XYZ file of C-alpha atoms in Angstrom:
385
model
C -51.960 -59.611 -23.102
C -54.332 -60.950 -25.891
C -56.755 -63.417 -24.287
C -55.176 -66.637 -23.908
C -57.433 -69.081 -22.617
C -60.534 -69.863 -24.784
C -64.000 -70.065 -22.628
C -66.860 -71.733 -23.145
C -69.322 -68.920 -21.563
C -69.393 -68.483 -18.388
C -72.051 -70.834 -17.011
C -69.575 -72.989 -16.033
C -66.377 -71.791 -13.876
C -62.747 -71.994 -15.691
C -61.357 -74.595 -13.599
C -56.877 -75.322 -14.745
C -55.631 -78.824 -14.024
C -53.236 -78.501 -11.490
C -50.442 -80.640 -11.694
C -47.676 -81.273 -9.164
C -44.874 -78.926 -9.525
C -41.343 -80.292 -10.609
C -40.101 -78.269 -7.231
C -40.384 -79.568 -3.827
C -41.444 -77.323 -1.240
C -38.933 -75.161 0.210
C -39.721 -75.864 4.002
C -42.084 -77.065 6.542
C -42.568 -73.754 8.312
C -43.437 -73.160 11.972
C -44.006 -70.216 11.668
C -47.596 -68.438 12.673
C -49.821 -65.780 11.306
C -53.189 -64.218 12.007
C -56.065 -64.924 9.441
C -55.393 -63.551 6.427
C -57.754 -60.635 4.853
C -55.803 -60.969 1.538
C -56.389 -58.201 -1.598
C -55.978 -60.106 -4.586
C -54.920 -58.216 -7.549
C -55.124 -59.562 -11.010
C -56.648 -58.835 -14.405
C -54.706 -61.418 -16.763
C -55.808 -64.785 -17.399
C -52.606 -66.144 -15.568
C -53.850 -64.357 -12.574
C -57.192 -67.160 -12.770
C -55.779 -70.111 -11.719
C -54.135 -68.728 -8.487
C -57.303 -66.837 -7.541
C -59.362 -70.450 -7.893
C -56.376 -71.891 -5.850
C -56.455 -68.821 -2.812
C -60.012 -69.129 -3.236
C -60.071 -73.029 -2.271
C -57.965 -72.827 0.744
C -60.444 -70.360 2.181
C -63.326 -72.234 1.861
C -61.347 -75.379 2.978
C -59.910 -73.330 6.242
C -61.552 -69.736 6.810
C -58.981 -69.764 10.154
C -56.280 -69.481 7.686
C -57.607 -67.509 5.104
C -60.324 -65.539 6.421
C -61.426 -63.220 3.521
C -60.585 -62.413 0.137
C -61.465 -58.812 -1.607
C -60.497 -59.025 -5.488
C -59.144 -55.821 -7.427
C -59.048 -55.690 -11.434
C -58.955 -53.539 -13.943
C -62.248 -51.952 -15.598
C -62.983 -53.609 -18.980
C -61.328 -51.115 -21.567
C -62.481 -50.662 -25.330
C -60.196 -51.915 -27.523
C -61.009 -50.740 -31.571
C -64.712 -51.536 -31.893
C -64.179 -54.374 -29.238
C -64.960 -54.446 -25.680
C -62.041 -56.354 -23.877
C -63.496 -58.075 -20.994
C -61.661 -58.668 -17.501
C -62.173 -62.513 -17.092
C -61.200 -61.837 -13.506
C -64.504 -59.772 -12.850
C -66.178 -62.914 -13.939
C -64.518 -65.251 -12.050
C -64.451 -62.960 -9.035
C -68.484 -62.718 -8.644
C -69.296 -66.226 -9.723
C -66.677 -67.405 -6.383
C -69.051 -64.533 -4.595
C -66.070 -62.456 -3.634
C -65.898 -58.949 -3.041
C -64.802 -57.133 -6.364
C -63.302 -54.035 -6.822
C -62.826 -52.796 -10.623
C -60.351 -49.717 -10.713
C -57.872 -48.159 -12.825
C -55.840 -46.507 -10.604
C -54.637 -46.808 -6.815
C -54.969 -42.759 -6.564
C -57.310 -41.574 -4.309
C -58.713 -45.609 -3.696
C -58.944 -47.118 -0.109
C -58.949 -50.716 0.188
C -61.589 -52.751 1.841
C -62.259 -53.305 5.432
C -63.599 -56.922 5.629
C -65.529 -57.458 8.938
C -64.538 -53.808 9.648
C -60.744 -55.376 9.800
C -57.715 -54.268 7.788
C -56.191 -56.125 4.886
C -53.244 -57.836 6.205
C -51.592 -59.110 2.670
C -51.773 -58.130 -0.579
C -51.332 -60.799 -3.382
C -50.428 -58.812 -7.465
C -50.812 -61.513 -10.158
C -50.582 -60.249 -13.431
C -52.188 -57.304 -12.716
C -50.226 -54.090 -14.172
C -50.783 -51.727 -11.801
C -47.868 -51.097 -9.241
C -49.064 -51.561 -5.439
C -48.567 -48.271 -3.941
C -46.359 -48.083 -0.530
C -49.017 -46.630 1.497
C -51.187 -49.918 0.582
C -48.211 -52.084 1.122
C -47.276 -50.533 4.454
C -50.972 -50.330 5.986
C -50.910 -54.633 5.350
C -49.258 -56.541 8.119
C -47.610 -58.965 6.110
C -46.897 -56.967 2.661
C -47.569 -58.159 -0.141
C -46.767 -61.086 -2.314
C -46.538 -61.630 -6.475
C -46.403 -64.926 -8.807
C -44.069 -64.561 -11.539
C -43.699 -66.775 -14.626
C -39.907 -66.439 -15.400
C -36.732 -67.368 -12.970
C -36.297 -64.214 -11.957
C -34.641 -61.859 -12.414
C -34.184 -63.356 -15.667
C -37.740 -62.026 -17.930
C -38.539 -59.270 -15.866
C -41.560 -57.126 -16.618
C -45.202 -57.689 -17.971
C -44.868 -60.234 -21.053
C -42.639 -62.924 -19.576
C -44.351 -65.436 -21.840
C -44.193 -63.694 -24.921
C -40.803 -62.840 -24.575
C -39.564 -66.702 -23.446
C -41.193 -67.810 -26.520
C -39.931 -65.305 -28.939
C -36.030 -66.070 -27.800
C -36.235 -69.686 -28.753
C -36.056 -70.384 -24.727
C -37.157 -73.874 -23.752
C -37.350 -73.843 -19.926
C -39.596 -72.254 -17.956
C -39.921 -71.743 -14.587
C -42.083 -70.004 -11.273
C -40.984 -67.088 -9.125
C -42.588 -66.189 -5.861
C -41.771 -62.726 -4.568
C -42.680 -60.307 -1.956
C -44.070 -56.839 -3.629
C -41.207 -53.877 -4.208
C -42.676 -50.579 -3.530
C -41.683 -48.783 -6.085
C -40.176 -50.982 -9.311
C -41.840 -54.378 -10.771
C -40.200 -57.417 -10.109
C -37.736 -56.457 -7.934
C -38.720 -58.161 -4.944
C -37.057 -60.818 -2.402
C -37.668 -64.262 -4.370
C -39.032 -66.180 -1.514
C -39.701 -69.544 -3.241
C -38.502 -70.675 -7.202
C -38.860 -73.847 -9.429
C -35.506 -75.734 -9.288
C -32.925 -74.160 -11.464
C -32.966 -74.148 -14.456
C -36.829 -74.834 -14.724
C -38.518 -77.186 -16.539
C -38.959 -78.263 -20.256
C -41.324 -76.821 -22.361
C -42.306 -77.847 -26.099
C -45.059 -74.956 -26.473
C -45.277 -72.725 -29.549
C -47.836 -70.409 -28.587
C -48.962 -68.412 -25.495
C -52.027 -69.957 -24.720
C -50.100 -73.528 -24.684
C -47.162 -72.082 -22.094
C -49.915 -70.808 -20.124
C -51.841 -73.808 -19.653
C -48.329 -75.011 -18.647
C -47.901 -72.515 -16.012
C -50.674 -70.963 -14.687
C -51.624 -74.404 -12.500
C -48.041 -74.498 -11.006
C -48.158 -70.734 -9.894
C -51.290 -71.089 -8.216
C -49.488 -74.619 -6.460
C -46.280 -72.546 -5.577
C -48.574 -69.352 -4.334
C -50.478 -71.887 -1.815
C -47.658 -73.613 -0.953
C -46.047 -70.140 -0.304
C -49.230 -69.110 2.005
C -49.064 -72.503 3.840
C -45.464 -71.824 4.309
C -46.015 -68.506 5.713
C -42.867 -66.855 3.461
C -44.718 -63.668 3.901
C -44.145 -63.458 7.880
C -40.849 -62.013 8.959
C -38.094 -63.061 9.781
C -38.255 -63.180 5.135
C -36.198 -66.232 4.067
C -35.105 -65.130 0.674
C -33.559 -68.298 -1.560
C -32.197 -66.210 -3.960
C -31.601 -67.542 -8.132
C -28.889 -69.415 -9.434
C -29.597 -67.695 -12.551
C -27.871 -64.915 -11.658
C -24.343 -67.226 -11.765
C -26.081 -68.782 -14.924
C -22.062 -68.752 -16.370
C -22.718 -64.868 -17.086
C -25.527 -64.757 -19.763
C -26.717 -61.346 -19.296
C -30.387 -61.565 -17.878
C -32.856 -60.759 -20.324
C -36.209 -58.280 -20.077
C -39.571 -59.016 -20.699
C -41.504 -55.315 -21.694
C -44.555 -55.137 -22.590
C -45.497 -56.542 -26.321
C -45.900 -53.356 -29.304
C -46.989 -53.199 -33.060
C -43.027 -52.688 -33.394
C -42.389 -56.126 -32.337
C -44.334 -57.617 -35.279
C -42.527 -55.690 -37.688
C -39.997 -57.142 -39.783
C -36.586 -56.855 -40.077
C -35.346 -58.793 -43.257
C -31.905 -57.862 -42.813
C -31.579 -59.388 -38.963
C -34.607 -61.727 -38.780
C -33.578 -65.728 -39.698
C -36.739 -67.871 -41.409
C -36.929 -69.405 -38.116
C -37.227 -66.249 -36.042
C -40.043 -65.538 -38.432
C -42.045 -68.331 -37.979
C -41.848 -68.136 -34.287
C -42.906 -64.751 -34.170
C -46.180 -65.002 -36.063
C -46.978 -68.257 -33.675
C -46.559 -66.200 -30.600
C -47.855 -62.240 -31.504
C -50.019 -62.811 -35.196
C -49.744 -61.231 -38.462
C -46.534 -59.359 -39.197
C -46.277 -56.336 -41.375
C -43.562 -54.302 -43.293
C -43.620 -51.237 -45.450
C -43.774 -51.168 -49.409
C -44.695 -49.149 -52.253
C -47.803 -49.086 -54.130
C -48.175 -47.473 -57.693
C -52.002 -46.330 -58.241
C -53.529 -44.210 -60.996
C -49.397 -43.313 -61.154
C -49.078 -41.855 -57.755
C -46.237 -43.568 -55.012
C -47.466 -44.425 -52.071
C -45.897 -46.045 -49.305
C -48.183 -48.132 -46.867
C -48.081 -51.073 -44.878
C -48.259 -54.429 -45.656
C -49.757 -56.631 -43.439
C -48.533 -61.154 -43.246
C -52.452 -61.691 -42.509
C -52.128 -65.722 -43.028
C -48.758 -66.298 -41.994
C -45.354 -67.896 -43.806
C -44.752 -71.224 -45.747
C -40.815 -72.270 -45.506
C -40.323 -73.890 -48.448
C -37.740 -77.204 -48.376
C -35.986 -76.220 -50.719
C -35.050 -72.509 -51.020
C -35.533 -70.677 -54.290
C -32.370 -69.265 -55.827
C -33.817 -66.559 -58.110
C -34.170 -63.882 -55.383
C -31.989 -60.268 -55.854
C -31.764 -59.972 -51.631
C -33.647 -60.764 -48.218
C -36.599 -58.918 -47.882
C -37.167 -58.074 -51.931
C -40.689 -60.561 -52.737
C -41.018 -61.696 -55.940
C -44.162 -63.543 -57.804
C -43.396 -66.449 -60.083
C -45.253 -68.850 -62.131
C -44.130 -71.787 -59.639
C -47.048 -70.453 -56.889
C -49.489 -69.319 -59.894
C -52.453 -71.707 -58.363
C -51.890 -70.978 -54.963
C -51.647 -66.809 -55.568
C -48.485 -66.681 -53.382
C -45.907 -64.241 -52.910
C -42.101 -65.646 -52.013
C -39.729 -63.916 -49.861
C -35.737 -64.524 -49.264
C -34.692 -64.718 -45.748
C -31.203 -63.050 -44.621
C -30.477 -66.687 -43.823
C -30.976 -67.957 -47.697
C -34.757 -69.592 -46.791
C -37.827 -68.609 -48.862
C -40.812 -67.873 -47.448
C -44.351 -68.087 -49.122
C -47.168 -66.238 -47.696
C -50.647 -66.383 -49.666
C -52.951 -63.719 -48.146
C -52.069 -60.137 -47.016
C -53.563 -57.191 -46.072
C -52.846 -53.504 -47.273
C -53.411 -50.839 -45.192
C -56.622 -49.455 -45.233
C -57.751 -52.907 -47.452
C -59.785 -55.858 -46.813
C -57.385 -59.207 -46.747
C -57.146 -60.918 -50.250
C -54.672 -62.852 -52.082
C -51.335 -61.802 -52.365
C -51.364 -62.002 -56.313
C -54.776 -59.754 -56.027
C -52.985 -57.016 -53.778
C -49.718 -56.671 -55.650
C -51.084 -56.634 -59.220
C -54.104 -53.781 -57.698
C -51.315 -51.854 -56.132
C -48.895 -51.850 -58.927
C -46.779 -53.244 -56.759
C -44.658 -55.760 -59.238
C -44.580 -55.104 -63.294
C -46.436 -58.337 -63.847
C -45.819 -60.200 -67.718
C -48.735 -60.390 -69.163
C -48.033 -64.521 -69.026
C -46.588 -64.807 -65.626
C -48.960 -66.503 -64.920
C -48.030 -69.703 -67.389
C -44.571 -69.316 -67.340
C -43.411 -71.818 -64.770
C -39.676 -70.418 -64.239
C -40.861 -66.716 -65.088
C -40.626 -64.294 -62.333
C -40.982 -60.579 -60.969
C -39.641 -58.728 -58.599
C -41.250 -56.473 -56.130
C -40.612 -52.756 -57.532
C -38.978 -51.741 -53.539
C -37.487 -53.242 -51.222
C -39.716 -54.322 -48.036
C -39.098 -51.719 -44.787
């Protein structure tokens, strides 16, 4: 997951309003436990705000919580980038034992105060908890989940809620399955069918949820759902009138790529607001050679309010004296829209206007006066793929 949530250095700890949850809690539990010497697991910044939350309730009661150890993944080079673990941060800045690996192979866990971990708590973290880590804990192991499961299962649940249009949102609480993601008991769950969002982007739906999983993850602990007898309170979206559940896998270059045939003006918007530039295939005519290459949306579409009705077909861009000033290129939608995008990038190219690009490439057979002929146009030699 791209980073989501902005810092301003880390002088000063990330610290997530956290708001009261539109759930009640599930029960006042009597039920007991011994201290808990928890293994947090997380490297995602949705994981942050329940690690500040654990991290509170043991300094405010170190008979309940009586250690935490903190597992993440190493920071990986990503292009010329280094992508940081924010978690690694966090972790040594709360003083807490950290553990950076990349695999459970071969890796013991901790023995704080020369005691066992007795619960293991996965947020965000993308590394399945092995059995023989799960079985050596007492008490298992426990995951925050923001989807109602099992509806969004798997490692993008945000990307994916905002990409189908979905408006509600909701927390899951689970205990860890030993061998498949997300497939726990749900032990605690907003209220069906979750609450209302109005977010547009990632980082805005996780500055929604990231507070409230932390409050149901406490609440969860407090509640002891983690000692047997488990008290599973199943989903109602299962009986959600038979809508088949939907998945949430992880987020590829394929799910940026257009398809002008299938994609509404709509679904295209909403995609660049939640994954970034989109990209196609096309032609380019240099020096009198065909290439094909790809075409990168670097800036993003403009819907026009009032479609243009000088297109051949969806997906075929044209140039026309109307955008002459502004150096865009327009684009018909399958669902009769026109889109206007002013900068792209061709493969292997520095971003520049769209006009600059296409004329370079040979893309379009330009009139010499195009560019004063208001109702003039061209069409793109090929069809985007």
């Amino acid at each position: 997951m791209r980073s989501m949530l902005q810092s301003r250095g880390w002088k000063t700890l990330i610290r997530l309003p956290v708001r009261s949850l539109v759930f009640p809690r599930r029960y006042a539990s009597n039920k007991t436990s011994d201290p808990l010497r928890i293994l947090f697991c997380g490297s995602e910044d949705f994981s942050i705000a329940s690690l500040q939350a654990v991290h509170d309730e043991h300094r405010a009661n170190r008979d309940f919580i009586a250690s935490i150890d903190v597992v993440c993944r190493p920071s990986k080079r990503v292009g010329r980038n280094l992508r940081q673990i924010r978690e690694a941060a966090v972790a040594r800045q709360l003083s807490l034992p950290l553990h950076q690996i990349d695999t459970f192979t071969g890796w013991n866990p901790p023995t704080p105060q020369g005691q066992k971990i007795n619960l293991v708590i996965a947020v965000s973290f993308g590394l399945l908890v092995p059995p023989r880590l799960l079985n050596g804990a007492k008490y298992g192991g426990l995951n925050v989940h923001p989807s109602m499961l099992p509806d969004f299962r798997g490692p993008a649940p945000l990307h994916h809620t905002l990409l189908s249009g979905e408006k509600n949102i909701g927390i899951s609480l689970q205990n860890l399955h030993p061998t498949m993601f997300d497939r726990g008991d749900i032990l605690a769950q907003t209220e069906y069918p979750g609450f209302e969002h109005s977010c547009s982007t990632v980082s805005q739906l996780l500055s929604v949820v990231a507070p409230k999983g932390a409050e149901m993850l406490v609440n969860g602990l407090k509640d002891r759902v983690y000692v047997p007898p488990i008290q599973p309170v199943g989903s109602p979206r299962v009986e959600d009138g038979g809508k088949p559940l939907r998945q949430a896998p992880k987020i590829t270059t394929d799910d940026r790529h257009i398809d002008w045939d299938t994609w509404t003006a709509d679904r295209i918007l909403r995609t660049y607001c939640v994954l970034g530039p989109l990209w196609n295939k096309t032609q380019t005519f240099l020096a009198g050679q065909l290439h094909k290459k790809r075409i990168i949306w670097a800036a993003g579409f403009r819907k026009l309010q009032e479609p243009l009705h000088i297109f051949p077909d969806p997906g075929h861009p044209i140039v026309t004296g109307l955008f002459s000033k502004s150096q865009s290129v327009c684009i018909r939608t399958c669902d009769g829209h026109t889109l206007c995008v002013d900068q792209v990038k061709i493969e292997g190219e520095n971003t520049c206007s769209a006009w600059h690009a296409i004329q370079h490439h040979g893309m379009v057979p330009l009139p010499s006066d195009i560019s004063n002929a208001e109702h003039d146009f061209a069409s793109f030699r090929a069809r985007l793929s």
